[in-house]
Structure formats: structure tokens, C-alpha cells
Amino acid sequence: MTPNAASNHIREICARAPILPVLVVHKAAHAKPLAQALVAGGLPVLEVTLRTPAALDVIREMTGVKGGIVGAGTLITPQDVKSAKDAGAMFGVSPGASDELLAACEEADLPLLPGAATASEAMRLLARGYDMLKFFPAEASGGAPALKAIGAPLPQISFCPTGGVSLQNADSYLSLANVICAGGSWVAPNALVQAGKWREIEALAKEASLLAR
Ligand code: 3PG
């Protein structure tokens, strides 16, 4: 898959909902009810971070949930790409980008949302053909004003800001011309997941799904 095709695909996926839940799931048993709650709440696109031993099993379980589009986050190495693809991930997300990671995703046909925090990082990815990027870490990198400023000279790049995005500040990002969606973990707080409070998670998802773009 070419970088350009990957970005086009990711752009379509990101257009499905204003918020992309960033999930850190510790138990495979939580995967299905969690995905069902988020999808029912109106957030069909799910990023399962490869930060827990259960993550690949979680992806496998979630791919069986109707209406969900499940991707793997925190891709760092080519092995991560292979594992994510084998588990059934439909897309990948990375906090930054390395040539090895980009090549692995392109070879594996795994559309990637690569991370960039500066104009130079964004330009390097653009030169390779990626024009749909994750702005990470969004709040720590200057937040919506920084992303707006990057958009002035680089309007051809679209972003999914992630990192410190919340229900309170999501509007400031979603109102920018260069933002398609935003990523956030607040819709699936660990305490609610551990307690199996799926109705409450569905309500959080619903609230997030109604954010205007
Ligand atoms: C992450 O990589 O953990 C994401 O950026 C999520 O950040 P958040 O927990 O601040 O939403």
C-alpha cells in the first residue's frame, strides 16, 4: 500500500466519528463488551494500544464486534506491525514515525496514522506521501493554537490530534480546518472498564459522538 493510499484510507476511517477512543485494555474478557459499548454509543473506530500483554487478544476479540473498525496503536517496530496485522487490525497508529515502521506498514498493507508534533516531522511524512497524521502529544505540543499554526503553511495535511484531548477541549481542535477527528482515552476510563460499567462507557461515547466538527 502506498503512503498516499494509506492516508486516503485513514482519512475515511477518521471521518466516521469525531472521536477515536484510545484504549488501554488489560483483560481480553473486557474487549467485546467494551467495543460493543463504544460502537453503540456512536464511536465505531477503535484504537487498541499495544501497551498491555492482552492487547493482541483484545484486537482479535474486538474484530468480531459488529460495526467496529479496530486498529492497533502504539506501533513502534516492524514486529508490532506484523503482530497487529496478524491479530486482524484494520489500521495502525504510531506516536511518531521511523523509516523502518513506515516501510513495514507499507509492505504489510496496513494503513498507518503516523504521529508528528512539528512542522519538520509533518513535512518529512508529507514528502513520503502521508498527508493524514496524528498530532501527538497534542496538548503538550501547544494544543489547538499550535496545530492551527502548522495548518497555515501546510494546509494539505490533515490531523487527528491525540494526547491530552478531553471533552472540555475537543471543540478547540475539531473546529480547525485541518482536523478530521481527535483521539482520546477519556471515553474508556480504566476504572469503568475494570468495573464493567459498560452503560456508563456507552454514555461517555454518546456524548463524544455528538461533538461537532
Ligand atoms: C495516548 O497515546 O495515550 C493517547 O495520546 C491518549 O492520550 P490521552 O490519555 O491524553 O487521551
Coordinates of N, CA and C and ligand atoms in Angstrom, one line a residue, residues 22 51 134 136 162-165 184-185, ligand 1:
V22 N -8.9 5.9 22.4 CA -7.6 5.3 22.6 C -7.7 4.4 23.8
R51 N 0.0 -1.8 24.5 CA 0.7 -1.4 25.8 C 0.4 -2.4 26.9
K134 N -1.2 12.0 12.8 CA -1.7 12.2 14.2 C -0.8 13.3 14.8
F136 N 0.7 14.5 17.9 CA 1.0 13.9 19.2 C 2.3 14.4 19.8
T162 N -4.1 14.0 19.3 CA -4.2 13.0 20.4 C -3.2 13.3 21.5
G163 N -3.6 13.1 22.7 CA -2.7 13.3 23.9 C -3.2 14.6 24.6
G164 N -4.0 14.3 25.7 CA -4.5 15.5 26.4 C -5.8 16.0 25.9
V165 N -6.3 15.4 24.9 CA -7.6 15.8 24.4 C -8.7 15.3 25.4
G184 N -8.8 10.2 22.0 CA -8.8 10.4 23.4 C -9.1 9.2 24.2
S185 N -8.6 9.1 25.4 CA -8.8 7.9 26.2 C -10.0 8.1 27.2
Ligands
3PG1 C1 -2.0 8.0 24.2 O1 -1.2 7.7 23.4 O2 -2.1 7.5 25.3 C2 -3.0 8.9 23.7 O3 -2.4 10.1 23.2 C3 -4.1 9.2 24.6 O4 -3.9 10.3 25.4 P1 -4.9 10.8 26.5 O5 -4.9 9.7 27.5 O6 -4.4 12.1 27.0 O7 -6.2 10.9 25.8

